[in-house]
Structures are given as C-alpha cells and as structure tokens.
CSV table of C-alpha atoms in Angstrom, one decimal:
chain,number,residue,atom,x,y,z
A,1,MET,CA,28.2,-160.9,143.9
A,2,THR,CA,29.9,-158.5,146.3
A,3,VAL,CA,30.3,-158.8,150.0
A,4,TYR,CA,31.2,-155.6,151.8
A,5,PHE,CA,33.7,-155.6,154.7
A,6,ILE,CA,35.4,-153.5,157.3
A,7,PRO,CA,38.3,-154.9,159.3
A,8,TRP,CA,38.1,-155.1,163.1
A,9,ASP,CA,40.1,-152.1,164.2
A,10,ALA,CA,39.7,-150.9,167.8
A,11,GLU,CA,41.5,-147.7,167.0
A,12,GLN,CA,38.5,-146.7,164.8
A,13,ASN,CA,34.9,-145.8,165.9
A,14,LEU,CA,33.4,-149.1,164.8
A,15,VAL,CA,29.9,-147.9,165.0
A,16,LEU,CA,30.7,-145.2,162.4
A,17,GLU,CA,32.6,-147.7,160.4
A,18,ALA,CA,29.6,-150.0,160.5
A,19,GLU,CA,27.5,-147.1,159.2
A,20,ARG,CA,29.7,-146.8,156.2
A,21,LEU,CA,29.5,-150.5,155.7
A,22,TYR,CA,25.7,-150.6,155.8
A,23,GLU,CA,25.5,-147.7,153.3
A,24,ASN,CA,27.8,-149.3,150.8
A,25,ALA,CA,26.1,-152.7,151.1
A,26,GLY,CA,22.5,-151.3,151.0
A,27,SER,CA,21.8,-153.3,154.2
A,28,PHE,CA,18.5,-151.6,154.9
A,29,SER,CA,17.2,-151.4,151.4
A,30,CYS,CA,14.9,-154.3,152.2
A,31,ILE,CA,12.8,-152.2,154.6
A,32,GLU,CA,9.7,-150.2,153.6
A,33,LYS,CA,7.7,-147.9,155.9
A,34,GLY,CA,5.4,-149.9,158.1
A,35,ASP,CA,7.3,-153.2,157.7
A,36,LEU,CA,7.4,-155.5,160.7
A,37,VAL,CA,11.1,-156.2,160.7
A,38,ALA,CA,12.6,-159.2,162.4
A,39,VAL,CA,16.1,-158.6,163.7
A,40,LYS,CA,17.3,-162.2,163.9
A,41,LEU,CA,20.2,-162.7,166.3
A,42,HIS,CA,21.5,-165.0,168.9
A,43,VAL,CA,21.3,-163.4,172.4
A,44,GLY,CA,23.9,-165.7,173.8
A,45,GLU,CA,23.5,-168.4,176.4
A,46,LEU,CA,23.6,-167.0,179.9
A,47,GLY,CA,27.3,-166.6,180.8
A,48,ASN,CA,28.6,-166.6,177.2
A,49,PRO,CA,30.7,-163.5,176.6
A,50,ASN,CA,31.0,-163.7,172.8
A,51,TYR,CA,27.7,-162.8,171.3
A,52,VAL,CA,27.3,-159.7,169.1
A,53,GLN,CA,27.8,-156.6,171.3
A,54,PRO,CA,24.4,-154.9,172.0
A,55,PHE,CA,25.5,-151.4,171.0
A,56,PHE,CA,25.8,-152.6,167.4
A,57,VAL,CA,22.3,-154.0,167.6
A,58,HIS,CA,21.1,-150.6,169.1
A,59,HIS,CA,22.5,-149.0,165.9
A,60,ILE,CA,20.8,-151.5,163.6
A,61,ILE,CA,17.4,-151.0,165.4
A,62,GLN,CA,17.7,-147.2,165.1
A,63,LYS,CA,18.4,-147.5,161.4
A,64,ILE,CA,15.3,-149.5,160.9
A,65,ARG,CA,13.2,-147.1,162.9
A,66,ASP,CA,14.6,-144.2,160.9
A,67,LEU,CA,13.2,-145.8,157.7
A,68,GLY,CA,9.7,-146.3,159.3
A,69,GLY,CA,10.1,-149.9,160.0
A,70,LYS,CA,8.9,-151.6,163.2
A,71,PRO,CA,11.8,-153.7,164.5
A,72,PHE,CA,11.7,-156.5,166.9
A,73,LEU,CA,14.4,-158.8,168.2
A,74,THR,CA,13.8,-162.5,167.7
A,75,ASP,CA,15.3,-166.0,168.0
A,76,SER,CA,13.7,-169.4,168.3
A,77,ASN,CA,13.7,-171.3,171.6
A,78,THR,CA,16.3,-174.0,172.0
A,79,TYR,CA,15.7,-177.8,171.8
A,80,TYR,CA,18.0,-178.5,174.7
A,81,CYS,CA,17.0,-177.5,178.2
A,82,ALA,CA,19.0,-174.4,179.2
A,83,GLN,CA,18.3,-170.7,179.7
A,84,ARG,CA,16.5,-170.2,176.3
A,85,HIS,CA,14.3,-173.2,176.3
A,86,ASN,CA,11.0,-171.3,176.6
A,87,ALA,CA,9.9,-167.7,175.7
A,88,TYR,CA,10.0,-166.4,179.2
A,89,ASP,CA,13.5,-167.6,180.0
A,90,HIS,CA,14.7,-166.6,176.6
A,91,MET,CA,13.5,-163.1,177.0
A,92,GLN,CA,15.0,-162.9,180.5
A,93,THR,CA,18.4,-164.0,179.0
A,94,ALA,CA,18.1,-161.4,176.2
A,95,LEU,CA,17.5,-158.7,178.8
A,96,MET,CA,20.4,-159.8,181.1
A,97,ASN,CA,22.7,-159.9,178.1
A,98,GLY,CA,21.8,-156.3,177.2
A,99,PHE,CA,19.3,-156.7,174.4
A,100,ASN,CA,16.7,-154.2,175.6
A,101,MET,CA,16.6,-151.8,172.6
A,102,ALA,CA,13.4,-153.3,171.1
A,103,PRO,CA,10.8,-155.9,172.0
A,104,PHE,CA,12.1,-159.4,172.1
A,105,ILE,CA,9.7,-161.9,170.6
A,106,ALA,CA,10.4,-165.6,170.8
A,107,ALA,CA,10.0,-166.6,167.2
A,108,ASP,CA,8.3,-170.0,167.9
A,109,GLY,CA,6.0,-169.1,170.8
A,110,LEU,CA,6.0,-169.8,174.5
A,111,ARG,CA,6.9,-173.5,174.3
A,112,SER,CA,7.8,-173.7,170.5
A,113,GLU,CA,4.1,-174.3,169.5
A,114,ASN,CA,4.1,-171.6,166.8
A,115,SER,CA,5.5,-172.6,163.5
A,116,ARG,CA,4.6,-173.0,159.8
A,117,LEU,CA,5.4,-176.1,157.8
A,118,VAL,CA,7.1,-175.0,154.6
A,119,LYS,CA,8.2,-177.0,151.5
A,120,THR,CA,11.9,-177.0,150.7
A,121,CYS,CA,14.4,-179.2,148.8
A,122,GLY,CA,17.6,-181.0,149.2
A,123,ILE,CA,18.1,-183.5,152.0
A,124,LEU,CA,14.9,-182.2,153.6
A,125,SER,CA,11.5,-181.9,151.9
A,126,GLU,CA,9.9,-179.6,154.5
A,127,ILE,CA,10.8,-177.6,157.5
A,128,GLN,CA,9.0,-176.0,160.5
A,129,VAL,CA,9.7,-172.3,160.2
A,130,SER,CA,9.0,-170.3,163.4
A,131,GLY,CA,5.8,-168.3,163.2
A,132,ALA,CA,7.2,-164.8,164.0
A,133,ILE,CA,9.8,-165.3,161.2
A,134,ALA,CA,7.3,-166.5,158.7
A,135,GLU,CA,4.9,-163.6,159.4
A,136,ALA,CA,7.6,-160.8,159.3
A,137,ASP,CA,7.7,-158.5,156.4
A,138,ALA,CA,11.5,-158.2,156.3
A,139,MET,CA,14.4,-159.5,158.2
A,140,ILE,CA,17.9,-158.4,159.1
A,141,VAL,CA,20.0,-161.5,160.0
A,142,VAL,CA,22.7,-160.5,162.5
A,143,SER,CA,25.2,-163.4,163.0
A,144,HIS,CA,28.2,-164.0,165.0
A,145,CYS,CA,30.8,-166.1,163.1
A,146,LYS,CA,32.2,-169.0,165.2
A,147,GLY,CA,32.9,-172.7,165.1
A,148,HIS,CA,30.4,-175.5,165.8
A,149,GLU,CA,31.0,-178.9,167.1
A,150,LEU,CA,28.7,-180.7,164.6
A,151,SER,CA,28.5,-178.5,161.5
A,152,GLY,CA,32.0,-177.0,161.7
A,153,PHE,CA,30.9,-173.4,161.4
A,154,GLY,CA,28.0,-171.2,162.4
A,155,GLY,CA,27.2,-168.0,160.4
A,156,ALA,CA,24.3,-166.6,158.5
A,157,ILE,CA,23.2,-170.0,157.0
A,158,LYS,CA,23.0,-171.6,160.4
A,159,ASN,CA,21.4,-168.6,161.9
A,160,LEU,CA,18.6,-169.0,159.3
A,161,ALA,CA,18.4,-172.8,159.6
A,162,MET,CA,18.5,-173.5,163.3
A,163,GLY,CA,17.6,-170.0,164.6
A,164,CYS,CA,14.5,-169.6,162.5
A,165,THR,CA,12.9,-173.0,163.0
A,166,SER,CA,11.0,-174.6,165.9
A,167,ARG,CA,12.2,-177.3,168.2
A,168,ALA,CA,10.7,-179.9,165.7
A,169,GLY,CA,12.6,-178.2,162.9
A,170,LYS,CA,15.9,-178.3,164.8
A,171,LEU,CA,15.5,-182.0,165.7
A,172,LEU,CA,14.7,-182.8,162.1
A,173,GLN,CA,17.9,-181.2,160.9
A,174,HIS,CA,20.1,-182.8,163.6
A,175,ARG,CA,18.7,-186.3,163.0
A,176,THR,CA,19.9,-186.3,159.4
A,177,VAL,CA,23.2,-187.4,161.2
A,178,ASN,CA,23.3,-191.0,162.4
A,179,LEU,CA,24.9,-192.1,165.7
A,180,GLU,CA,26.4,-195.6,166.2
A,181,ILE,CA,27.7,-197.3,169.3
A,182,ASP,CA,30.5,-199.9,168.9
A,183,HIS,CA,29.5,-202.6,171.4
A,184,THR,CA,33.0,-204.1,171.1
A,185,LYS,CA,34.3,-201.0,172.8
A,186,CYS,CA,31.3,-200.1,175.1
A,187,ASN,CA,31.7,-201.4,178.6
A,188,GLY,CA,28.3,-200.3,179.9
A,189,CYS,CA,29.7,-197.7,182.3
A,190,GLY,CA,26.7,-195.4,181.8
A,191,THR,CA,28.7,-192.2,181.3
A,192,CYS,CA,26.7,-191.4,178.2
A,193,LYS,CA,23.5,-191.6,180.2
A,194,THR,CA,24.8,-189.4,182.9
A,195,VAL,CA,26.0,-186.6,180.6
A,196,CYS,CA,23.1,-186.7,178.2
A,197,PRO,CA,20.8,-183.6,178.9
A,198,ASN,CA,17.8,-185.8,178.3
A,199,ASN,CA,19.1,-189.0,179.9
A,200,LEU,CA,18.4,-190.9,176.7
A,201,PRO,CA,20.9,-193.7,176.4
A,202,GLU,CA,19.8,-197.0,178.0
A,203,ILE,CA,22.1,-199.6,179.4
A,204,ILE,CA,20.8,-202.9,178.2
A,205,LYS,CA,22.6,-206.1,179.0
A,206,GLY,CA,25.7,-204.2,179.9
A,207,LYS,CA,25.8,-202.1,176.7
A,208,ALA,CA,24.6,-198.6,175.8
A,209,VAL,CA,21.7,-198.3,173.4
A,210,ILE,CA,20.1,-195.2,172.0
A,211,THR,CA,16.7,-195.8,170.5
A,212,SER,CA,14.7,-192.6,171.3
A,213,ASP,CA,13.5,-190.4,168.5
A,214,LEU,CA,14.2,-187.5,170.8
A,215,CYS,CA,18.0,-187.9,170.5
A,216,MET,CA,19.3,-184.7,168.6
A,217,ARG,CA,22.7,-186.1,167.9
A,218,CYS,CA,24.5,-183.5,170.0
A,219,PRO,CA,28.2,-184.4,170.6
A,220,VAL,CA,28.0,-184.7,174.4
A,221,CYS,CA,27.8,-188.4,174.8
A,222,LYS,CA,30.3,-189.0,171.9
A,223,SER,CA,32.9,-186.6,173.4
A,224,GLU,CA,32.5,-187.9,177.0
A,225,CYS,CA,32.5,-191.7,176.2
A,226,PRO,CA,35.7,-193.0,178.0
A,227,THR,CA,36.2,-195.8,175.5
A,228,GLY,CA,35.4,-193.9,172.3
A,229,ALA,CA,32.6,-196.3,171.5
A,230,ILE,CA,30.2,-193.6,170.1
A,231,LYS,CA,30.7,-192.1,166.6
A,232,PHE,CA,28.7,-190.0,164.1
A,233,VAL,CA,27.8,-191.4,160.7
A,234,ASN,CA,27.1,-189.2,157.7
A,235,GLN,CA,28.0,-186.1,159.8
A,236,GLU,CA,28.1,-184.0,156.6
A,237,ASN,CA,24.3,-184.4,156.4
A,238,ILE,CA,23.9,-181.7,159.1
A,239,CYS,CA,25.5,-179.1,156.7
A,240,LYS,CA,23.1,-180.2,153.9
A,241,ALA,CA,20.2,-180.0,156.3
A,242,LEU,CA,21.2,-176.4,157.3
A,243,ALA,CA,21.1,-175.4,153.6
A,244,SER,CA,17.6,-177.1,153.2
A,245,ALA,CA,16.2,-175.4,156.3
A,246,ALA,CA,17.6,-172.0,155.3
A,247,LEU,CA,16.0,-172.3,151.9
A,248,GLY,CA,12.6,-173.0,153.6
A,249,VAL,CA,13.0,-170.0,155.8
A,250,LEU,CA,13.7,-167.7,152.9
A,251,GLU,CA,10.7,-169.1,151.0
A,252,THR,CA,8.5,-167.2,153.6
A,253,PHE,CA,9.9,-163.8,152.4
A,254,LYS,CA,9.4,-161.9,149.2
A,255,PRO,CA,12.5,-161.5,147.1
A,256,GLY,CA,14.9,-158.8,148.4
A,257,LYS,CA,13.4,-158.6,151.9
A,258,VAL,CA,16.3,-160.2,153.8
A,259,SER,CA,19.7,-158.7,154.5
A,260,TYR,CA,22.7,-160.1,156.3
A,261,ILE,CA,25.4,-158.7,158.7
A,262,ASN,CA,28.1,-161.0,160.1
A,263,PHE,CA,30.3,-160.1,163.0
A,264,ALA,CA,33.6,-162.0,163.0
A,265,LYS,CA,35.0,-161.2,166.5
A,266,ASP,CA,35.7,-163.4,169.5
A,267,ILE,CA,35.8,-166.5,167.2
A,268,THR,CA,35.9,-169.7,169.2
A,269,SER,CA,35.6,-173.4,168.2
A,270,TYR,CA,32.3,-173.6,170.1
A,271,CYS,CA,29.0,-171.8,169.5
A,272,ASP,CA,27.2,-169.2,171.5
A,273,CYS,CA,24.8,-171.8,172.9
A,274,LEU,CA,27.5,-172.7,175.4
A,275,PRO,CA,28.1,-170.6,178.6
A,276,ASN,CA,31.8,-171.6,178.3
A,277,PRO,CA,32.7,-171.3,174.6
A,278,GLY,CA,36.5,-171.4,175.2
A,279,ALA,CA,39.2,-169.0,174.1
A,280,PRO,CA,39.3,-167.4,170.6
A,281,ILE,CA,41.1,-169.5,168.1
A,282,ILE,CA,42.0,-166.7,165.6
A,283,ASP,CA,42.3,-162.9,165.7
A,284,ASP,CA,39.2,-160.7,165.2
A,285,VAL,CA,38.5,-160.3,161.5
A,286,GLY,CA,35.8,-157.6,161.0
A,287,ILE,CA,32.2,-157.0,160.0
A,288,PHE,CA,30.7,-158.3,156.7
A,289,ALA,CA,27.4,-157.1,155.0
A,290,ALA,CA,25.7,-158.6,152.0
A,291,ASN,CA,22.3,-159.6,150.5
A,292,SER,CA,23.2,-163.3,150.4
A,293,PRO,CA,23.7,-165.8,153.2
A,294,VAL,CA,25.9,-167.9,151.0
A,295,SER,CA,28.2,-165.2,149.9
A,296,ILE,CA,28.6,-163.6,153.3
A,297,ASP,CA,29.5,-166.9,155.0
A,298,ALA,CA,31.8,-167.8,152.1
A,299,ALA,CA,33.5,-164.4,152.4
A,300,PHE,CA,34.3,-165.0,156.1
A,301,LEU,CA,35.6,-168.5,155.5
A,302,ARG,CA,37.8,-167.2,152.6
A,303,LYS,CA,39.2,-164.5,154.9
A,304,MET,CA,40.4,-167.0,157.5
A,305,ASP,CA,42.1,-170.4,157.5
A,306,TYR,CA,38.8,-172.3,158.1
A,307,GLN,CA,40.7,-175.6,158.2
A,308,ILE,CA,41.0,-174.9,161.9
A,309,PHE,CA,37.2,-175.4,162.1
A,310,ASN,CA,37.3,-178.5,159.9
A,311,LYS,CA,40.0,-180.1,162.2
A,312,HIS,CA,38.0,-179.4,165.3
A,313,SER,CA,34.7,-180.8,164.1
A,314,ASN,CA,36.0,-183.4,161.6
A,315,ILE,CA,33.9,-181.9,158.8
A,316,ASP,CA,34.3,-179.6,155.8
A,317,CYS,CA,32.3,-176.5,156.8
A,318,MET,CA,32.3,-175.3,153.1
A,319,THR,CA,29.7,-178.1,152.6
A,320,GLN,CA,27.1,-175.6,153.9
A,321,ILE,CA,28.1,-173.2,151.1
A,322,THR,CA,28.2,-175.7,148.2
A,323,GLU,CA,24.9,-177.4,149.2
A,324,ALA,CA,23.1,-174.0,149.6
A,325,ILE,CA,24.2,-173.1,146.0
A,326,ASN,CA,23.2,-176.5,144.7
A,327,ILE,CA,19.6,-176.3,146.0
A,328,GLY,CA,19.1,-172.7,144.7
A,329,ILE,CA,20.0,-170.2,147.4
A,330,HIS,CA,21.6,-167.3,145.5
A,331,GLY,CA,25.2,-166.5,146.2
A,332,GLU,CA,28.8,-167.4,145.4
A,333,ALA,CA,31.3,-169.7,147.0
A,334,ASN,CA,34.1,-167.3,146.1
A,335,PRO,CA,32.5,-163.8,146.2
A,336,GLU,CA,34.2,-160.5,145.6
A,337,ILE,CA,35.1,-159.0,149.0
A,338,GLN,CA,35.1,-155.2,148.9
A,339,LYS,CA,36.7,-153.3,151.8
A,340,VAL,CA,34.9,-150.0,152.5
C-alpha cells in the first residue's frame, strides 16, 4: 500500500505541491456528485497556533465543490469544558481560527446529543459515532500530526476515534485506562482536586480518592501531583481503544468513501486541544495522502524518530497501528512512501 508524500519546503508553492499530491494519491476519488462530504478536521483550541493552516482547507473545499460534492467542516464537541464544548462555542472558535470556507457543523449536535451506537471489535464492542459523521456520504480526514500526553501520538486514527465520536464515546475510550493513587505517597494536599477541570477527586480521611464515573483519565492530576502518588495503569489500552473506535466510525461509510491527508508541521509533544502546546520538537516533515488511516499514520512515524513521542508519554505510539491492523482496518505498518 502506497502513501504519497511531499516534503515541507517553504521555497515551493505548497498549495500547488499539495495539488500534485492529491492527484497522485487520488484523494478525491471517494467523492461523487451530490455527496454530502464531511471534511473532518481539528479547528484548534482558541489560542493554539499549530492547527492545519486554513488556506490548505480552502483548497480542499474547492476541490470537493469542483467535483459536485457538498462539503461541510466538522468536528465533535469536547468532553472537557473549554472553547469547543458545545456547538455554538465550537463554531465560534472555528470562525476565529479562520475556518469560514464552508459551513461548520458540530458532528454530535448542540450538546453532544446526536450520535449513533455502532458495533465494533477489539477492546471496545461498541462506540457512539457522532451523527453528522454517520450520516455523511463521504469524508476527507484532515489531520495534524503531533504528540499526545496519553496516547503518544495523534494523527488520522485518533482524528477518527476521538474526533468522530460523542462525549460518551470519548469517555468510553479514555476509561479503558485505569488510574491508581498510592496512599503511602498521598498527603491529602488537594492539588489534584484543585487542578481537575471537573473537580472530581475527593479528599477522604486525608487521602485523595477518585470514584466518579466521569473521570476521563486526563493526565492533569497525575502531572500536577507534588508527591507523584497518581499513576496510570494499562495506559496502552487507550491506543487499543482508538483503533476500536476508528473501526466503528469507518463502519458507517461504504468502502472507498473515506480519504486521508496528514499535515506534519509544527509538531509538538502536546495536542491541538491545548491553547499552549509548547515548542515544536522536530523539524517540519511534509504532507501525506493515502486511502488508509493505518498506512498514513505509519508513514509519518517511519519518517521521524517517533521515540521522542514514546519518551514523552511513556507509551509506544505504534500500538495504535498494530492494533488497528489486528482488528481489521486495512493498511500496513511499514508502507511504501512515494515522494511526488
């Protein structure tokens, strides 16, 4: 299986280079006249400077329209409370970040009430796919390659899994990871409760306790605990859950109706959900295009020393790739990469 690639070269007209890339990869062959086409992207948390540059998305939208498709921009609302937690704020953020080239539709509705329960396999047996994704005729998945604190890496697979599922689906994936508190280290200072976005930890008899089913296993309390009392258990399960959820999302499309474009620029250890993602950790790589989420993510990881992600998150981010292959998502862990 071939992944097509152009290097990031600011001395070239990268829009024209991207045009050649899409032609070679057949990126828009999934679109038929009259199709409602979801352009799945991450519009970036307000203040984050590293999301895919809007002029590239303008170009993608125009290509879809030229083929008679009806494109709309989409992403699911976040589980955590920030600037994309509901459809109104999400749309406002999209507009402020420059995504005004097509209608923006929050994939899971105003308050994440719109989803379809879909059977999948692997570590999950079912997943809540966002309604606008499930009802679309075709989809172009536009992803920004970057690190992630919990899963190690975010690319096309994560864009499908987290970005195309409702809040309930996101929580289901995150809670495949366990969280433990070592009470021999915990001094009951309450820092975890203070920093938790949902104020979930309780201090009982001088010790922190997390019993709520709403805890999404984000790394905030773990990273801020002054005594190192909090740790993740079975962290690799999040990578397996991403693969399961991605498969469920793809089950809502007919074969050949989804295409993938990955932008590997401004690559940080932290994801686009943060307004302060930190400085880039490697040089800009380029743009990838393929018809498989597995192959396109694997191609990027093979192009860089992805151990830098692994060291940051304490997880092997290639687990996403191998698990996706194991449960039946087509693609290769070591694809042919063809420069165009």
